[in-house]
mmCIF file of C-alpha atoms in Angstrom:
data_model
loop_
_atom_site.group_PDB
_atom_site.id
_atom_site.type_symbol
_atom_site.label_atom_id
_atom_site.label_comp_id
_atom_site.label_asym_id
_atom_site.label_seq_id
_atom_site.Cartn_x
_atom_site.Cartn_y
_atom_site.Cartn_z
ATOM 1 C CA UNK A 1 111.748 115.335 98.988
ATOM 2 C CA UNK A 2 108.465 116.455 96.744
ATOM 3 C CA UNK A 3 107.771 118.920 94.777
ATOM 4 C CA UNK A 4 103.688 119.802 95.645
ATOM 5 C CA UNK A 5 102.180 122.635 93.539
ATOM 6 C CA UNK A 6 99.275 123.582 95.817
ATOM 7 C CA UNK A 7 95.869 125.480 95.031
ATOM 8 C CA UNK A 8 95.758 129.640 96.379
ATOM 9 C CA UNK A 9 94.179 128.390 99.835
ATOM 10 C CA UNK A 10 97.021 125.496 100.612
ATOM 11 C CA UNK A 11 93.667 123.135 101.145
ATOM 12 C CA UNK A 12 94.313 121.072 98.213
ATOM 13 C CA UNK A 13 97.186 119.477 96.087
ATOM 14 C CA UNK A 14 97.139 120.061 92.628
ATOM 15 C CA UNK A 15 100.008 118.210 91.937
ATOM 16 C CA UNK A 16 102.901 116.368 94.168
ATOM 17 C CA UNK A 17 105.692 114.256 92.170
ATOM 18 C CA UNK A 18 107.634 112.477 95.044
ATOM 19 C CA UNK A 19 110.546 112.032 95.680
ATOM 20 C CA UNK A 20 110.297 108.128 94.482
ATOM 21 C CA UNK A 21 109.115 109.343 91.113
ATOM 22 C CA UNK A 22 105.229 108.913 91.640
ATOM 23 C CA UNK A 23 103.153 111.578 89.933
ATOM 24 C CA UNK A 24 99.647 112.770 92.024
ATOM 25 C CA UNK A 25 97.476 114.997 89.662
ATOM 26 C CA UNK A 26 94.939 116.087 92.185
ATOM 27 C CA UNK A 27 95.631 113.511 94.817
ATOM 28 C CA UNK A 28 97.648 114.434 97.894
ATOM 29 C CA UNK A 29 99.557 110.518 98.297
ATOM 30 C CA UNK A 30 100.296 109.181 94.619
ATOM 31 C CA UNK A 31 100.447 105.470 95.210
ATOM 32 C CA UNK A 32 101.257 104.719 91.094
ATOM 33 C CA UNK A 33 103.360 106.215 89.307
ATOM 34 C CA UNK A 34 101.003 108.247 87.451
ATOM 35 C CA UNK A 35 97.783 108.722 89.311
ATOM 36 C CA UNK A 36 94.585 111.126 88.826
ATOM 37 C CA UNK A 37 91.581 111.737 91.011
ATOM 38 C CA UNK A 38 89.414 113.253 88.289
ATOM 39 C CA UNK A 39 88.583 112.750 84.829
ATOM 40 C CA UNK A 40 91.099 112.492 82.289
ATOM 41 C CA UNK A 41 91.042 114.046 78.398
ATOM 42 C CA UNK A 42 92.687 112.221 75.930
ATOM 43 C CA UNK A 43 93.028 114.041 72.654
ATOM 44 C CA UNK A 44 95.235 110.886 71.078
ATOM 45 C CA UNK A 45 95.990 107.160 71.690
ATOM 46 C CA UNK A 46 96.690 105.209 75.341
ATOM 47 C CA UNK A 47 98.809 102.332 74.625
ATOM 48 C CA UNK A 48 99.391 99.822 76.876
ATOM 49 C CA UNK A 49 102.741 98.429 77.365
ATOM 50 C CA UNK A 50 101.490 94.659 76.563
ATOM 51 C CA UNK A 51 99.450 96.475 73.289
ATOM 52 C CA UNK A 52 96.191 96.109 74.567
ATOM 53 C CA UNK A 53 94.149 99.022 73.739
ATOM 54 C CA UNK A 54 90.944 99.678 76.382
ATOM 55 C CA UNK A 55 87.618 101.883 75.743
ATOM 56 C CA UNK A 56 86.046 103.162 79.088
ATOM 57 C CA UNK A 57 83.056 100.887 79.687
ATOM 58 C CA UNK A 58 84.082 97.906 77.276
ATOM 59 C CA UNK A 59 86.665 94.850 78.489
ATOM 60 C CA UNK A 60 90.389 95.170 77.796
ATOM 61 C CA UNK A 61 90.759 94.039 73.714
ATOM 62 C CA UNK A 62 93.953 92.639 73.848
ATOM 63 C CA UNK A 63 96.014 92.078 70.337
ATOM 64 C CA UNK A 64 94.159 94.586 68.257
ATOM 65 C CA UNK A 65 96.411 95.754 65.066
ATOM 66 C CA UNK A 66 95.210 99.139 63.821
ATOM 67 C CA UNK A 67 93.385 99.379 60.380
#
């Protein structure tokens, strides 16, 4: 089972959360747990699980304490 929000003509899925937990945000076949075909607006911090932080266009900086 899936719950699959689509847009007003049906053509296009605007969200689908399967039914193993994966979360599509304008994808139709989530193959992560949370994935996004578009851009994505962060207003605060992404934190990695192993505490890396990462800037779009810069390598991973792994073991960076905040000032």
């Amino acid at each position: 089972a899936a719950l699959i929000v689509d847009n007003a003509a049906g053509s296009t899925s605007l969200l689908k959360l399967t039914g193993e937990g994966k979360l599509g945000i304008g994808v139709s076949d989530p193959g992560q747990i949370l994935e996004v075909g578009g851009a994505v607006h962060v207003s605060g911090e992404v934190i990695f699980v192993d505490g890396g932080y990462h800037v779009m266009g810069m390598p991973k900086l792994d073991n960076i304490e905040k000032a």
